[in-house]
Short mmCIF file of C-alpha atoms in Angstrom, two decimals:
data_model
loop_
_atom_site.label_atom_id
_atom_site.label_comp_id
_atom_site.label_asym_id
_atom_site.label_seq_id
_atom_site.Cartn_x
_atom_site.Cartn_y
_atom_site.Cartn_z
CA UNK J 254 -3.05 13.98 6.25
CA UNK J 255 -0.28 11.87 7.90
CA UNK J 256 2.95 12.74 6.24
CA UNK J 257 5.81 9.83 6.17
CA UNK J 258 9.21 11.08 4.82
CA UNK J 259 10.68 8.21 3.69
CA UNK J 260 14.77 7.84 2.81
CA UNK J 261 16.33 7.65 0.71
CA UNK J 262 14.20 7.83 -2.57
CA UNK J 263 16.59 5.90 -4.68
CA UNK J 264 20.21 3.60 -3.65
CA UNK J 265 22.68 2.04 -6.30
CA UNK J 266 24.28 -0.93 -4.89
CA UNK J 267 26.87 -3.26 -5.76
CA UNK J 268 25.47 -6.90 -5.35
CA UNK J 269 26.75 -8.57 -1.36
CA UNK J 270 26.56 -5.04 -0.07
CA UNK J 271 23.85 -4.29 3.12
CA UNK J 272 21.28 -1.95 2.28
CA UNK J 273 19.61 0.47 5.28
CA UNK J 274 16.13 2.95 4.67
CA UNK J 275 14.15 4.37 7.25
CA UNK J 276 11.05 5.98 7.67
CA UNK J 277 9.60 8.82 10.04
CA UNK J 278 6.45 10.17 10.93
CA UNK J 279 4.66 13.41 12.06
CA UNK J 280 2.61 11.12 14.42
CA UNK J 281 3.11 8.29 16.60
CA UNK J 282 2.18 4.64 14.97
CA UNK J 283 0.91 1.51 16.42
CA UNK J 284 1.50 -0.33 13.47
CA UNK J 285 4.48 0.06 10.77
CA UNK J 286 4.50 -1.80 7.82
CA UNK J 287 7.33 -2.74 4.96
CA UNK J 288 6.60 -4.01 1.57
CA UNK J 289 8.17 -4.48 -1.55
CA UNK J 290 6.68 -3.56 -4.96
CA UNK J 291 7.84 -5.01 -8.41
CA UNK J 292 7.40 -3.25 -11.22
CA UNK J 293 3.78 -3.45 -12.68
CA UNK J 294 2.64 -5.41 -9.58
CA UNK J 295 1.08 -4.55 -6.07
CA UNK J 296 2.70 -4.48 -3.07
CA UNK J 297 3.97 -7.30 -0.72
CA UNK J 298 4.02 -7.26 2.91
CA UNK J 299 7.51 -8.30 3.61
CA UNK J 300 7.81 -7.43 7.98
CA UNK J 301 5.31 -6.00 10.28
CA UNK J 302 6.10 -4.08 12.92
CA UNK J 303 3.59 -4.14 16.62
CA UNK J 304 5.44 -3.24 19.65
CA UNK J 305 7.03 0.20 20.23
CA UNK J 306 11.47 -1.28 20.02
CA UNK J 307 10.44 -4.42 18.48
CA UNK J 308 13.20 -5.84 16.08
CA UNK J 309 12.38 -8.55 13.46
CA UNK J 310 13.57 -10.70 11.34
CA UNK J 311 12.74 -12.05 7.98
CA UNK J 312 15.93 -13.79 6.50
CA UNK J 313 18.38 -11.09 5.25
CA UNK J 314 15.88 -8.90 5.70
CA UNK J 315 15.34 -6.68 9.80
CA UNK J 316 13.16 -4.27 10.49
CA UNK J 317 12.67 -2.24 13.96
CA UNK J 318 9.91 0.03 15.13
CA UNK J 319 11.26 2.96 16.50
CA UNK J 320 11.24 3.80 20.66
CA UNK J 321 9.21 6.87 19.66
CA UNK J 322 6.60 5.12 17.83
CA UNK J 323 7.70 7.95 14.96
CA UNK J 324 10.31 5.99 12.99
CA UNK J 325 11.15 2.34 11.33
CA UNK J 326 13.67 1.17 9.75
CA UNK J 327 14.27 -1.65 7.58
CA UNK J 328 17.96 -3.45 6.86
CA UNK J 329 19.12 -6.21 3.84
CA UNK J 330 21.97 -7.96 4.30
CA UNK J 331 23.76 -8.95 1.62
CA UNK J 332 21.70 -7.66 -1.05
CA UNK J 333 21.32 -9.41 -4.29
CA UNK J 334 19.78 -8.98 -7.56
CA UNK J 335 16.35 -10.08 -6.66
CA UNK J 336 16.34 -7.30 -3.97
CA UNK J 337 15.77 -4.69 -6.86
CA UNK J 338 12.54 -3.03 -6.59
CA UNK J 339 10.41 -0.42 -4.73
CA UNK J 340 10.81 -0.23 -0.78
CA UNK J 341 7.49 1.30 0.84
CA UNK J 342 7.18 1.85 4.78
CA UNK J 343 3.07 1.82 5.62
CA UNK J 344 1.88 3.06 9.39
CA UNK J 345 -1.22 3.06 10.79
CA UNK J 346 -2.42 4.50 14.14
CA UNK J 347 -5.76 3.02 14.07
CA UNK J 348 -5.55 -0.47 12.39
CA UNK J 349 -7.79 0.68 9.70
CA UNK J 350 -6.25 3.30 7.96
CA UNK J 351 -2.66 2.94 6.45
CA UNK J 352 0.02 5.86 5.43
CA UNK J 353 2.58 4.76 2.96
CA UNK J 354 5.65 6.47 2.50
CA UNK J 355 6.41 7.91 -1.11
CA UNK J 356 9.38 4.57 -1.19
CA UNK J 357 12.65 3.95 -1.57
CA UNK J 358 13.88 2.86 -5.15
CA UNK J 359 16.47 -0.13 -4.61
CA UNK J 360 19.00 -1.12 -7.47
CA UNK J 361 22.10 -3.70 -7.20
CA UNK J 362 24.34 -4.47 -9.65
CA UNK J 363 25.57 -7.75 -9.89
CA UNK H 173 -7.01 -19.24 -4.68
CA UNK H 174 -6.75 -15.80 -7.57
CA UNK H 175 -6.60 -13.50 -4.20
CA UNK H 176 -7.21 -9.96 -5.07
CA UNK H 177 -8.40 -9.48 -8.99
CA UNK H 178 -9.05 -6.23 -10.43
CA UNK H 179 -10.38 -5.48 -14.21
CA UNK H 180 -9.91 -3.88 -15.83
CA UNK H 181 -5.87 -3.94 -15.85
CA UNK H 182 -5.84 -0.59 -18.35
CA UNK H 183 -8.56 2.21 -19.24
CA UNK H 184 -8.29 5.22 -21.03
CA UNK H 185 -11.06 7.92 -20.36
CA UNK H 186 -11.96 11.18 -21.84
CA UNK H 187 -12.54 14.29 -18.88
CA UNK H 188 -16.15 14.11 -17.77
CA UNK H 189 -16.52 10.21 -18.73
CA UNK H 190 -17.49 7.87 -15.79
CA UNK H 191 -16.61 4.54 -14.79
CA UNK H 192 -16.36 1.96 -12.42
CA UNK H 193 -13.18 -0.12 -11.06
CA UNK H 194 -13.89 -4.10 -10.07
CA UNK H 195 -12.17 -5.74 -7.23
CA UNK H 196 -12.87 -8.65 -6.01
CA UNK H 197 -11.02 -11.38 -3.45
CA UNK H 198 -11.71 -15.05 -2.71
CA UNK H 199 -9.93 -15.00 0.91
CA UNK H 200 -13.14 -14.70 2.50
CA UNK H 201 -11.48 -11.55 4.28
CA UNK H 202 -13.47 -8.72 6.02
CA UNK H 203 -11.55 -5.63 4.84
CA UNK H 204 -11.14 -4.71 1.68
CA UNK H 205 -9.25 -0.88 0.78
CA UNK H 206 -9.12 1.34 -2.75
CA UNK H 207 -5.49 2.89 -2.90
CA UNK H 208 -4.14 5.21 -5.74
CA UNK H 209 -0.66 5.21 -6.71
CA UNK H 210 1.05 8.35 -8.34
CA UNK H 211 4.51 8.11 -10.19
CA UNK H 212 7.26 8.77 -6.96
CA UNK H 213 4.73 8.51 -4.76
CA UNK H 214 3.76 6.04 -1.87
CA UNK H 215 -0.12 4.59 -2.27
CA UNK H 216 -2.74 6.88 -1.09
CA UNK H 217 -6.14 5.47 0.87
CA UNK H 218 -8.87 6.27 -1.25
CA UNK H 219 -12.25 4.85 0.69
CA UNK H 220 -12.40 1.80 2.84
CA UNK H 221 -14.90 -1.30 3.97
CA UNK H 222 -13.67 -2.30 7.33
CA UNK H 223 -16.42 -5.25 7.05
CA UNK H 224 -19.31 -6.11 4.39
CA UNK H 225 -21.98 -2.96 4.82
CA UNK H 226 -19.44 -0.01 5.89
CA UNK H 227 -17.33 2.15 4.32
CA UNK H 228 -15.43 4.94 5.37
CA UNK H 229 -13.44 7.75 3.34
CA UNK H 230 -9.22 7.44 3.82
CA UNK H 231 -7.06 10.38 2.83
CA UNK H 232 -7.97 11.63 -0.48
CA UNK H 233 -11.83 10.38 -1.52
CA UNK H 234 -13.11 13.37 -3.37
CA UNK H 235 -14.45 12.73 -6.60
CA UNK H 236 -14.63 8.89 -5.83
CA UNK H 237 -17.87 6.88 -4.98
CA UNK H 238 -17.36 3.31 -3.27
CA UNK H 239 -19.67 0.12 -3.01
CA UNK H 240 -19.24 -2.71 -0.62
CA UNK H 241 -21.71 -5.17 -2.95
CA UNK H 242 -21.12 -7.94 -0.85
CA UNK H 243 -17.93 -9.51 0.94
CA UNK H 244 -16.27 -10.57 -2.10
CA UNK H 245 -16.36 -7.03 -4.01
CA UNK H 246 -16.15 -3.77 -3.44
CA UNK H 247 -16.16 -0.97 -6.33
CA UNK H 248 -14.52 2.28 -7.15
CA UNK H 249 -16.91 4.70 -9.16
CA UNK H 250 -15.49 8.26 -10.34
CA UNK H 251 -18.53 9.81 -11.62
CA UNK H 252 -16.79 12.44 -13.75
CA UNK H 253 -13.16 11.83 -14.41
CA UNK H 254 -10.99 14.61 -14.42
CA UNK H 255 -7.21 14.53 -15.45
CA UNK H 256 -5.68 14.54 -11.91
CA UNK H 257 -7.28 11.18 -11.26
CA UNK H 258 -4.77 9.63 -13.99
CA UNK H 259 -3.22 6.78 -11.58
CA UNK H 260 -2.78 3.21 -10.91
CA UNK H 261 -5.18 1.94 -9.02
CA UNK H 262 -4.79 -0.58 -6.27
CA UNK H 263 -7.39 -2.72 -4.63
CA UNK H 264 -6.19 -4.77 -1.13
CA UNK H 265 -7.79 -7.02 1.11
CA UNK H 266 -7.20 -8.24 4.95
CA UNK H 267 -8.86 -10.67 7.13
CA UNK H 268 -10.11 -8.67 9.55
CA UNK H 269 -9.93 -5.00 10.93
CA UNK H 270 -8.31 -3.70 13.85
CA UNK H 271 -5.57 -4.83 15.86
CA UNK H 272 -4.08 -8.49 14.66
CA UNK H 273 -2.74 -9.51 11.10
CA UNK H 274 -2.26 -6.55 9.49
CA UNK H 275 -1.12 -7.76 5.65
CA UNK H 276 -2.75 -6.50 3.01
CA UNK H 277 -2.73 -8.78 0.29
CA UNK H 278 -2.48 -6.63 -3.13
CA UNK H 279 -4.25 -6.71 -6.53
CA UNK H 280 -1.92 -5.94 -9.81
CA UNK H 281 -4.20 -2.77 -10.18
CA UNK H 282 -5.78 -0.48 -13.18
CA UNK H 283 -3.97 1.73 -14.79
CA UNK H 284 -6.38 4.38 -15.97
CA UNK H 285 -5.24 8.17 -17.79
CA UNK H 286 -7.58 10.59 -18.05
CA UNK H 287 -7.47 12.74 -21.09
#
């Protein structure tokens, strides 16, 4: 299967700090996806990602899809205590099928 | 609108037992998706139902059986459960397959252990 290596598994953050994770792939995407997952809930879509260099914005929160169509990454600014929770990147080459990375633990102190 | 429900939220099952997962979503969407989730791991495609009557197999499907009963629901069956299938279970919906809006709008999933 697809592999996505997703990084890093876990941060520790002091509340107002930025916050970067990225993900790459063995094969090229056409879609990539972040989402954020609170504990004991499903996922939320929080950017998606369509065109190869595309950057976007949703309010503290940018992601880009990489110029290789391998990679994404996904910045917060100014991160604060509602950011905590699980940071998954998703892919998909086909528009059906979607890889998720294993996700990127977030924690801020306040 | 309850979006994507799931029941049952927690199941404990003995090897060998069967049983069936419920998911069901009142977006009216076409594509509906069976994920597991595995502690430190990302969410895993189980089977998918690109649109009412089809389903197709994602990355790890053995030992799972899917129905598409209509365009509201679509099932998860494991006919004999085995230990390894101990996961949380997530069911997801989208309006429509292929290129376009590509959220996936999230149930709060089944925990199930397998003894």
């Amino acid at each position: 299967g697809q592999q996505l290596n997703q990084s890093p598994q876990s941060m520790f953050i002091q509340e107002g700090e930025d916050v970067s994770m990225n993900c790459t792939s063995s094969s090229i995407f056409n879609t990539w996806l972040w989402y954020k997952q609170d504990p004991g809930e499903g996922p939320v879509l929080l950017i998606a990602l369509y065109k190869a260099g595309e950057l976007t914005s949703n309010g503290r929160l940018t992601a880009q899809f990489g110029i290789t169509r391998k990679d994404s990454f996904l910045n917060i600014s100014a991160s604060i205590p509602s950011d905590v929770g699980i940071y998954f990147c998703a892919g998909s080459y086909n528009f059906n099928k979607f890889y998720f990375g294993s996700g990127t633990k977030l924690n801020v102190k306040p | 609108n309850a979006g994507v429900t799931q029941t049952p939220k927690f199941q404990v099952l003995k090897t060998g037992q069967s049983m069936t997962l419920q998911c069901a979503q009142d977006m009216n969407h076409n594509s509906m998706y069976w994920y597991r989730q595995d502690p430190g791991m990302g969410l895993r495609l189980i089977y998918y139902s690109a649109s009412e009557g089809t389903t197709d197999k994602g990355e790890v499907p053995n030992g799972y059986n899917v129905s598409r009963l209509n365009k509201r629901e679509f099932s998860l069956r494991l006919e004999s459960a085995a230990p390894s299938q101990t996961s949380v279970y997530f069911c997801a919906s989208r309006d429509s397959p292929g290129q376009g809006d590509n959220e996936q709008f999230f149930g709060p999933g089944t925990r199930l252990t397998v003894l």
